[in-house]
Short mmCIF file of C-alpha atoms and ligand atoms in Angstrom, two decimals:
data_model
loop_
_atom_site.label_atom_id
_atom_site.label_comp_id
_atom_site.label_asym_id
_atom_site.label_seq_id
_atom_site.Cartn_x
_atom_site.Cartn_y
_atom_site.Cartn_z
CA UNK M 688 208.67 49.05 43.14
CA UNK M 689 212.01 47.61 43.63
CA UNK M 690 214.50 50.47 44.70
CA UNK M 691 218.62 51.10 44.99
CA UNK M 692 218.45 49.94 48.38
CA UNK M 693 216.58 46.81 48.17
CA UNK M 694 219.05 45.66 46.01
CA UNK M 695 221.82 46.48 47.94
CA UNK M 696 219.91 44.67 50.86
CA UNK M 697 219.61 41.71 48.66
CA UNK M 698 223.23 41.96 48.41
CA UNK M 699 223.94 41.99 52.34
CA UNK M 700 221.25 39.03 52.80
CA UNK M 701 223.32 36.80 50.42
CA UNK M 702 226.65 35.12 50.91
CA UNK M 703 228.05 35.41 47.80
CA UNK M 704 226.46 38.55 46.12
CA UNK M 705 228.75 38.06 43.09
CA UNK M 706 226.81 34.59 42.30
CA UNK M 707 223.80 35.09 43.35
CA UNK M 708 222.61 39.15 42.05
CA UNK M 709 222.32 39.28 38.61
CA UNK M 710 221.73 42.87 37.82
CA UNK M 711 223.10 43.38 33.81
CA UNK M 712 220.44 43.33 31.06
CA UNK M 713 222.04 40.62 28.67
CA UNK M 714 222.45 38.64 31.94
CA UNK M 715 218.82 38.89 33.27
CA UNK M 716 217.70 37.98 29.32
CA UNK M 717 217.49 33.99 29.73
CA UNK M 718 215.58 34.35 32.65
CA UNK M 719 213.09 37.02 31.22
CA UNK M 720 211.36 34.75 28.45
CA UNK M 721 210.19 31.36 28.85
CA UNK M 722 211.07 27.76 26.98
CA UNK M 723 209.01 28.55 23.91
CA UNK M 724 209.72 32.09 23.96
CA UNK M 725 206.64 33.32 23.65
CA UNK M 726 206.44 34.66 27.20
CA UNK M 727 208.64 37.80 28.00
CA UNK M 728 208.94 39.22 31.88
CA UNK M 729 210.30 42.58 32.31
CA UNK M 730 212.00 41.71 35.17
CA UNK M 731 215.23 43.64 36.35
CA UNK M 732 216.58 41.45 38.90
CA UNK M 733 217.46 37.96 39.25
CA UNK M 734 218.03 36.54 42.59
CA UNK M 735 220.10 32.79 42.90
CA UNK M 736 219.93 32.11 46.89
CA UNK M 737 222.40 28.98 47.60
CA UNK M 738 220.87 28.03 50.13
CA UNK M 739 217.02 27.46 51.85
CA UNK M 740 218.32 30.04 54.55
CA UNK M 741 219.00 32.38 51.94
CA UNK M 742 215.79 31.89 50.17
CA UNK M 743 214.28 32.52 53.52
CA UNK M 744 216.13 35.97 54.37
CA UNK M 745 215.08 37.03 50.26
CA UNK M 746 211.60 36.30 50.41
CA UNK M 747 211.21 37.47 54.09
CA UNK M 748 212.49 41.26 52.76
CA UNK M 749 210.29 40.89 49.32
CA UNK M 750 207.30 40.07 51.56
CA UNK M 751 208.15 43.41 53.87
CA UNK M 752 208.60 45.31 50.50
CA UNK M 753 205.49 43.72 49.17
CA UNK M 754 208.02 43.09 46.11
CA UNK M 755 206.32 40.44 43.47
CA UNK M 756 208.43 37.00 42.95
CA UNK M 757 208.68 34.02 40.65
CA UNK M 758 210.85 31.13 41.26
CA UNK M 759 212.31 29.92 38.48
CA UNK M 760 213.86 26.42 37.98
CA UNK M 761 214.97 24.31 34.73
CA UNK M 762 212.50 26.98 32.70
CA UNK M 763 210.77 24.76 30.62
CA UNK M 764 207.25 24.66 31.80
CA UNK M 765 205.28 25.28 28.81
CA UNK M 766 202.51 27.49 30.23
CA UNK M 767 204.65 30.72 31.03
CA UNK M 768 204.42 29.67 34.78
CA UNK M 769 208.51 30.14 35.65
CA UNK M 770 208.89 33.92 33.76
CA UNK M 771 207.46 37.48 34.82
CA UNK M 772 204.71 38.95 33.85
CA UNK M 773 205.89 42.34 34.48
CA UNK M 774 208.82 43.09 36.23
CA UNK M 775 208.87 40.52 39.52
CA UNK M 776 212.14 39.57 40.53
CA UNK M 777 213.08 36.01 39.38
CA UNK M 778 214.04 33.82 42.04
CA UNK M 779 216.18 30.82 40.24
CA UNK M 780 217.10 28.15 42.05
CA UNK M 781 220.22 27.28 40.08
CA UNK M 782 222.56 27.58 42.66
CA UNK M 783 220.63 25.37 45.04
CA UNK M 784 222.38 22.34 43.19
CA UNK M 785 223.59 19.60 45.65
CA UNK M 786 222.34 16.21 45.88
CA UNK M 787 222.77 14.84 49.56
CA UNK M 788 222.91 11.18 49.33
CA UNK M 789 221.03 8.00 48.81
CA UNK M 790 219.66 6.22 51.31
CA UNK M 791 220.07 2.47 50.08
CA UNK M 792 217.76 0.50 52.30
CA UNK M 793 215.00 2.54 52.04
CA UNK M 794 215.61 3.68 48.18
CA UNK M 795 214.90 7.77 48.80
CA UNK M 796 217.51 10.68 47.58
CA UNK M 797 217.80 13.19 49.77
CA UNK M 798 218.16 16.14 46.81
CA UNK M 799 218.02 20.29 46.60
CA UNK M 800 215.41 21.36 44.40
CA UNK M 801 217.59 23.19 41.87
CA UNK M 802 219.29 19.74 40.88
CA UNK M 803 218.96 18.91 36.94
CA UNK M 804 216.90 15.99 36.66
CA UNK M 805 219.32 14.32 34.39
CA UNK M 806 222.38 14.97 36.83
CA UNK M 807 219.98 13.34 39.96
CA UNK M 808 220.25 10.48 37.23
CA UNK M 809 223.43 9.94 36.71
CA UNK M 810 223.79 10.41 40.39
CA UNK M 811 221.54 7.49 40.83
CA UNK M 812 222.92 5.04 38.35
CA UNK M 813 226.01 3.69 40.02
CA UNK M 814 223.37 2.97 43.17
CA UNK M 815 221.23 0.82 40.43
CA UNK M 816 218.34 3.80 40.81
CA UNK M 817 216.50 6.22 38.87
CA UNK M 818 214.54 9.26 39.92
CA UNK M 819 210.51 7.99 39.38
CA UNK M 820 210.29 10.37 36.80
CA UNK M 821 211.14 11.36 33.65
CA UNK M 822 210.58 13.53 30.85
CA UNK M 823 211.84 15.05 27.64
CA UNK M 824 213.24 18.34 29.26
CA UNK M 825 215.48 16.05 31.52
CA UNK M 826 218.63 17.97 30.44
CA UNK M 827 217.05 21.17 31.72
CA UNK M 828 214.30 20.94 34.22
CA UNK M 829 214.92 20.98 38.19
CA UNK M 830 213.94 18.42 40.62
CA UNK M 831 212.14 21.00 42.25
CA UNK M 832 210.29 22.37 38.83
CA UNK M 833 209.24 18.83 38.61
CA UNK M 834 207.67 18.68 42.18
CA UNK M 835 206.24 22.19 41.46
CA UNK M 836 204.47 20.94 38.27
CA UNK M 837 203.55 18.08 39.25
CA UNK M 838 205.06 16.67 36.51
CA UNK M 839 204.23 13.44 34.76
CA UNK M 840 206.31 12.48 32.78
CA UNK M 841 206.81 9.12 30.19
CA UNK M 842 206.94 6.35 33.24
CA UNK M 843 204.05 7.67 35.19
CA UNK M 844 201.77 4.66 34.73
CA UNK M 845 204.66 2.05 36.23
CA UNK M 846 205.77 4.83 38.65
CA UNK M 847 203.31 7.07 39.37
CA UNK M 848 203.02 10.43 40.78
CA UNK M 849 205.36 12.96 42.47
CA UNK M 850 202.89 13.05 45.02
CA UNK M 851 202.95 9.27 45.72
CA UNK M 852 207.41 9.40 45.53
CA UNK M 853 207.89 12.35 47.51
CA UNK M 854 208.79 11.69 51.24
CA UNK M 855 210.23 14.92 52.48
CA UNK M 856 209.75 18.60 51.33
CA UNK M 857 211.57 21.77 52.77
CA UNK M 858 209.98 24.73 51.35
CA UNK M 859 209.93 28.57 52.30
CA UNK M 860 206.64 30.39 52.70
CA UNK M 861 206.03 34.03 51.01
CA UNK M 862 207.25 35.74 54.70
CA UNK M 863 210.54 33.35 55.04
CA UNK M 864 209.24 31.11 57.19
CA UNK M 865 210.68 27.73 56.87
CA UNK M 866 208.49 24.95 56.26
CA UNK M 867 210.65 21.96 57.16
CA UNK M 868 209.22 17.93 56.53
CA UNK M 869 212.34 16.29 55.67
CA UNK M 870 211.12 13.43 58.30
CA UNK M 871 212.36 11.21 54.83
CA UNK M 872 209.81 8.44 57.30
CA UNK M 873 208.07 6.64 54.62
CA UNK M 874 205.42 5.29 56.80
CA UNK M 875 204.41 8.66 58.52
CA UNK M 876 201.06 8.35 59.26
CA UNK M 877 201.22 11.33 61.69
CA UNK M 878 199.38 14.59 60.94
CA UNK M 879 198.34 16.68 58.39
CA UNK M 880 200.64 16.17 54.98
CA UNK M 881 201.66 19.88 54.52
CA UNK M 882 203.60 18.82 52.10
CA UNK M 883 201.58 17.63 49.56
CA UNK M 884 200.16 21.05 48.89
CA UNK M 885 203.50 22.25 47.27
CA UNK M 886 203.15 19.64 44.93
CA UNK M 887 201.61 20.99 41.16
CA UNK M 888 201.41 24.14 43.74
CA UNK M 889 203.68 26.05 40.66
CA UNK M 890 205.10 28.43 43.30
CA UNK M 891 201.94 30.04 44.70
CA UNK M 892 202.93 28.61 48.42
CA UNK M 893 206.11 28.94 48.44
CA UNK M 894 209.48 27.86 47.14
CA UNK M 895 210.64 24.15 47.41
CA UNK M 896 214.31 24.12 48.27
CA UNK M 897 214.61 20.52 49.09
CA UNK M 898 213.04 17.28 48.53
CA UNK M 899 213.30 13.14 49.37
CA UNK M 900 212.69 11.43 46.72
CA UNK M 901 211.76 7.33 46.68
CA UNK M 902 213.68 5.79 43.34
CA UNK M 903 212.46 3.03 41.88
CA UNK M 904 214.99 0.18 40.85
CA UNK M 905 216.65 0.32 36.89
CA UNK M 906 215.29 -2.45 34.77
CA UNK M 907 217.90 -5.09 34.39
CA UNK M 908 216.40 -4.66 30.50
CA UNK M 909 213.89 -3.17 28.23
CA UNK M 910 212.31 -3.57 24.93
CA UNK M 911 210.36 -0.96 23.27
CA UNK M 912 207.58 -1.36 20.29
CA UNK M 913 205.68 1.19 18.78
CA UNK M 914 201.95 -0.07 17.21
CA UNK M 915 199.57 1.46 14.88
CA UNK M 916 195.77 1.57 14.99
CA UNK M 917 193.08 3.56 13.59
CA UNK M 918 190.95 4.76 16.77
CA UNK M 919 190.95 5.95 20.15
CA UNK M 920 188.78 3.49 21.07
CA UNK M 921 191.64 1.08 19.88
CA UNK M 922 193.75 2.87 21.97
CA UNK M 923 192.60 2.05 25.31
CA UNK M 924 191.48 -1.59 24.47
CA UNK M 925 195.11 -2.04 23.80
CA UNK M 926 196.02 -0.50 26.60
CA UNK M 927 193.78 -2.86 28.72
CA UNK M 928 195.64 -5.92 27.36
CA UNK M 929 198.71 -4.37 27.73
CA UNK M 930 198.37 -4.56 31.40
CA UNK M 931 197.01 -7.98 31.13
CA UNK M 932 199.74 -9.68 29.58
CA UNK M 933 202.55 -7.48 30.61
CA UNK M 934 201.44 -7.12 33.87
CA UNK M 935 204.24 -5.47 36.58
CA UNK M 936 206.96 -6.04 33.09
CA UNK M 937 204.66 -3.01 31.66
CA UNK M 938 206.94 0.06 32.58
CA UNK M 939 205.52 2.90 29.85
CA UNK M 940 202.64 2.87 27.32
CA UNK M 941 202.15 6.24 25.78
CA UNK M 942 200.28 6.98 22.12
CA UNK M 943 200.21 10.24 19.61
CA UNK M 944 197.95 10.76 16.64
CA UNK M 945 199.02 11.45 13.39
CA UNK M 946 199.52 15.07 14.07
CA UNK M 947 201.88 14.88 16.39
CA UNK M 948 204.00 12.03 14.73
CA UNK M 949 204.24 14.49 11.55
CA UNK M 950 205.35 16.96 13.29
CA UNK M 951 208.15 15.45 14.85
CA UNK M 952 209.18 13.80 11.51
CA UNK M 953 208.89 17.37 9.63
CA UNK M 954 210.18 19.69 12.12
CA UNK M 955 212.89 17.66 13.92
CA UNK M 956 213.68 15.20 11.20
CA UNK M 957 212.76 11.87 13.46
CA UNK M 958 210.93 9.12 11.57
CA UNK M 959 209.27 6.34 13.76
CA UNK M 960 209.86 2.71 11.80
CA UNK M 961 206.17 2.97 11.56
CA UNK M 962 206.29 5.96 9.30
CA UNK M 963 203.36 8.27 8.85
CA UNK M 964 200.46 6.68 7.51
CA UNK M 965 198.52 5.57 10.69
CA UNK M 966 196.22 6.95 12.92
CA UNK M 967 197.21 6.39 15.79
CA UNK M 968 200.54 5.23 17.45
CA UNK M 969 200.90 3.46 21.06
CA UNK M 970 204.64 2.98 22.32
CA UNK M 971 204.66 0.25 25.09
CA UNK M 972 207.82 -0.02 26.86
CA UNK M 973 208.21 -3.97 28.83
CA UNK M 974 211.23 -3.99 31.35
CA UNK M 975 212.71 -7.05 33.83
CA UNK M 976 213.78 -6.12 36.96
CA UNK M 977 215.17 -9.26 37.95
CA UNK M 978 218.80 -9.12 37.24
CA UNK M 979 221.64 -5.90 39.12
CA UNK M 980 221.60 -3.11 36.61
CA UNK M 981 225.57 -2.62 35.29
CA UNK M 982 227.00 0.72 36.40
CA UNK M 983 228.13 1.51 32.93
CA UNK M 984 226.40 2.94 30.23
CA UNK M 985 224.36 0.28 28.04
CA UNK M 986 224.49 2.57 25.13
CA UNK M 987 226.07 0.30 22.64
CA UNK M 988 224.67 -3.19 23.80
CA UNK M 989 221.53 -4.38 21.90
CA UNK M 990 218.27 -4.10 22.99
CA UNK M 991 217.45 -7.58 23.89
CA UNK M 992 219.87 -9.99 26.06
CA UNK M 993 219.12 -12.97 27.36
CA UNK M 994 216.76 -11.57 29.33
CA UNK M 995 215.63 -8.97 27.44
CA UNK M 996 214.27 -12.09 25.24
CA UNK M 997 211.51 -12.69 27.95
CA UNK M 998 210.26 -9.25 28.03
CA UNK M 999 210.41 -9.47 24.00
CA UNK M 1000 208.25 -12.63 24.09
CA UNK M 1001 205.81 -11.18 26.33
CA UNK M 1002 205.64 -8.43 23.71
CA UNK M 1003 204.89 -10.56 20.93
CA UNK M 1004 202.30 -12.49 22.93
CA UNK M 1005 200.66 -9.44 23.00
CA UNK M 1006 200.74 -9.01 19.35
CA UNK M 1007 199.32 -11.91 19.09
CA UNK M 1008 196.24 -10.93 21.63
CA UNK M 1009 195.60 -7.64 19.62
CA UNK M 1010 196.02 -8.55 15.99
CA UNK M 1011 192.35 -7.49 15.46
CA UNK M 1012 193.28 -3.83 16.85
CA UNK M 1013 196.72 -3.15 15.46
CA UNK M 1014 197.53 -2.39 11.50
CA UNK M 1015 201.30 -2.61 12.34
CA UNK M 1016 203.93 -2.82 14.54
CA UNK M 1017 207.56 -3.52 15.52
CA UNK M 1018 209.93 -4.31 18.14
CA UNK M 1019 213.01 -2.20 18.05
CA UNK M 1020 215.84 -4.67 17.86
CA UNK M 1021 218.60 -2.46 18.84
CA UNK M 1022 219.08 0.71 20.97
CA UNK M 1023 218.96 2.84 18.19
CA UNK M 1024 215.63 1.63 17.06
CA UNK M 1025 214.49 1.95 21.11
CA UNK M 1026 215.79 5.58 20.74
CA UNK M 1027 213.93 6.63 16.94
CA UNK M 1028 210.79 5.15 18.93
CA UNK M 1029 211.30 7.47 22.38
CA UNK M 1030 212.92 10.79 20.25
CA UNK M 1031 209.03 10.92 18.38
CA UNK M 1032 207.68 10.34 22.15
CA UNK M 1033 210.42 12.86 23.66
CA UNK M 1034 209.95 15.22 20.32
CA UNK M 1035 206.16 16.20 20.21
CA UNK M 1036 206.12 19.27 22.76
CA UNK M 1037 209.54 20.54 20.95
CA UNK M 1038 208.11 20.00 17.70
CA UNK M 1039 205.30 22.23 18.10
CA UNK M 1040 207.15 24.79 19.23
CA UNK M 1041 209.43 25.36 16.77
C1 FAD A 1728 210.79 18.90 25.65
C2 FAD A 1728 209.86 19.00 26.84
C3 FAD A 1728 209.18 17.87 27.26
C4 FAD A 1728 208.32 17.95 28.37
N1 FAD A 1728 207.67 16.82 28.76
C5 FAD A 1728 206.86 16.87 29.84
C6 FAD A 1728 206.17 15.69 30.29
O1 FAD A 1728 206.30 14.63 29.70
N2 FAD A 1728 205.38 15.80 31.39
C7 FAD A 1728 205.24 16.98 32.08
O2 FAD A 1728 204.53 17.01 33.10
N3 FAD A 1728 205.87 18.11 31.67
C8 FAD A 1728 206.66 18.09 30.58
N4 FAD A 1728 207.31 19.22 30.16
C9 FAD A 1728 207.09 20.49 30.89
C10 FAD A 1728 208.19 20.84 31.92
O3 FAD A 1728 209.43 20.32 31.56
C11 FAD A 1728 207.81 20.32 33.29
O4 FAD A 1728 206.68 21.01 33.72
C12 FAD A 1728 208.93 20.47 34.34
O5 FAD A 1728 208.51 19.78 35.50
C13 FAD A 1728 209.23 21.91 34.71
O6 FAD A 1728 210.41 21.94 35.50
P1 FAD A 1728 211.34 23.24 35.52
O7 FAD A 1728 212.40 23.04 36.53
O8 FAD A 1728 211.79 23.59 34.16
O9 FAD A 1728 210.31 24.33 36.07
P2 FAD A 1728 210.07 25.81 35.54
O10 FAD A 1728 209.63 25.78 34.12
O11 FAD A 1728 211.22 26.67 35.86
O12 FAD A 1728 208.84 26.23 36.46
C14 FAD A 1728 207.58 25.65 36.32
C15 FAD A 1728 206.66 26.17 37.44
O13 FAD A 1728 207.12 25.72 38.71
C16 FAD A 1728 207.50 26.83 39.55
N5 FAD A 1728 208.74 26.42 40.22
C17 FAD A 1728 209.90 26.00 39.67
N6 FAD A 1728 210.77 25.64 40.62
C18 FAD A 1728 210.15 25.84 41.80
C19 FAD A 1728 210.54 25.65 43.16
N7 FAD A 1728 211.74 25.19 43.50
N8 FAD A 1728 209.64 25.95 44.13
C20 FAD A 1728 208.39 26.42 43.82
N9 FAD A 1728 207.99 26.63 42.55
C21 FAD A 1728 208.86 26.34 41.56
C22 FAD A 1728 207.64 28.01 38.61
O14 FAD A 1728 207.34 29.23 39.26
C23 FAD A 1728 206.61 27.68 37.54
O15 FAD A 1728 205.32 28.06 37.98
C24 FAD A 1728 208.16 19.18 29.05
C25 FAD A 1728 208.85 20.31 28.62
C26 FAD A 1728 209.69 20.23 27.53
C27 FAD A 1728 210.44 21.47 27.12
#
């Protein structure tokens, strides 16, 4: 049971005890009840170390108290993983914010694990990189949640796994000890890869606190469709040619049923061009890598360039090969189009929800 004088041991452990113990009820709320708020902890403590030395001192005195933990980062796991159960003491890793550089000739981001996946993007932009993964809770979720999910994510076919982009870990073990594999060699063929464990470990190991991450390059340009067919079965066969004609250009495919479209059109008010009448829906997302991404934001430029015209022919020439599996289909012609397409994509787990 967590006493008076663990938390004012807490307090002498951390270096700024103002930031980092949160102690008031209305405080401690956000951290209490998870993204679909469902879940509710009862927890009476938050702790937000700055630093993986800090983490290290907490969880060394929790471990001596046998005091239960969860660490905590973005909060929007879906399965209740980053709240209490009962009164643990959250661990959030909001503090541990700083992103450490880019390496350019080997592409990896040296990164704490509390950084907002959307601010290690922006980050990453103006180098002509993009973290390998992303997904709808981008505003919200940590770097570190993402490594502790395992999380997959809408480019996981072109990019693949956090397991497969991760290149250094620091984590901390339940008794402080420091687990330290920030080698950031890519071709470490050394040795057990301790590391690996922590990934989709969801904090039962220990906490991440810092990671190197390999970035893939941004597409010089994408197109987007979105096609309708009326089985499963469909589904995959399209896939298959998908990967045939598009080839390395094929940088997402994704599909939804029915049920998942409608409730993204009823609860969040996004309607796909497609509208609601089909089965099922596959997005396929083609992208060129070939020319240097511009540092500024593309928001307002249309979908297809010069360029973008290749990737848009390969996309019709796949039309063409699937005629006999698709009932409709469309290339979004501008980036608001590309965007109605993702949102339904992006939408489905918030749609649910709510
Ligand atoms: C709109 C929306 C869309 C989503 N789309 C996807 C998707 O496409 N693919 C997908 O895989 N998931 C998706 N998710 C689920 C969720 O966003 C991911 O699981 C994400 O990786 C969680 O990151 P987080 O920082 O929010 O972690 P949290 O929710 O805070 O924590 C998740 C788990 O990881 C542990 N944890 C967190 N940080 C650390 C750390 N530093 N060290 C050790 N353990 C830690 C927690 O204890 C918990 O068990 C989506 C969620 C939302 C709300």
């Amino acid at each position: 049971k967590l006493t008076v004088q663990d938390v004012s041991e807490f307090k002498n452990l951390v270096e700024n005890p103002e930031l980092a113990i949160i102690e008031s009820e209305d405080e401690i709320a956000p951290y209490n009840v998870d993204w679909i708020g469902k879940i509710k902890g009862d927890c009476k403590l938050v702790i937000r170390p700055s630093s993986t030395e800090e983490v290290s001192k907490v969880l060394k005195h929790c471990n001596h108290r046998q005091i239960a933990v969860v660490p905590q980062g973005g909060n929007t796991g879906l399965v209740g993983g980053s709240v209490p159960i009962k009164d643990e003491i959250v661990i959030s890793m909001n503090r541990m914010n700083r992103i450490h550089g880019f390496d350019n000739t080997y592409n990896i981001v040296r990164t704490d694990a509390g950084v907002i996946l959307e601010n290690l993007m922006e980050y990453l932009k103006p180098f002509g990189y993009m973290p390998p993964v992303d997904l709808g809770a981008r505003g919200s979720c940590h770097i570190g949640g993402n490594l502790a999910t395992n999380a997959g994510g809408m480019k996981f076919l072109k990019y693949n796994s956090m397991h497969a982009n991760t290149i250094g870990l620091k984590a901390v073990l339940a008794d402080g000890t420091i687990l330290d594999d920030m080698k950031c060699l890519r071709k470490d063929n050394t040795g057990y890869d301790l590391k690996q464990l922590f990934i989709g470990s969801e904090g039962t190991l220990g906490i991440i606190t810092e990671a190197a991450i390999l970035c893939p390059k941004i597409p010089s340009d994408s197109n987007v469709a979105l096609l309708a067919c009326n089985s499963f079965e469909d589904v995959t066969k399209i896939l298959v040619k998908a990967k045939e004609i598009l080839g390395t250009n094929l940088s997402a495919i994704e599909y939804f049923d029915n049920a998942c479209n409608r409730v993204v059109s009823s609860v969040l008010k996004i309607t796909n061009p497609l509208g609601d009448d089909h089965r099922f829906y596959v997005l396929t997302e083609a992208s060129d890598y070939g020319l240097p991404t511009p540092v500024a934001s593309s928001d307002d430029q249309p979908a297809s360039g010069e360029q973008g015209n290749l990737v848009e022919e390969k996309l019709f020439a796949l039309f063409d090969s699937i005629s006999d599996l698709i009932v409709d289909g469309v290339v979004a012609q501008d980036s608001s189009q590309t965007n109605a397409i993702w949102k339904t994509r992006e939408g489905i787990a918030e749609g649910f929800v709510k």
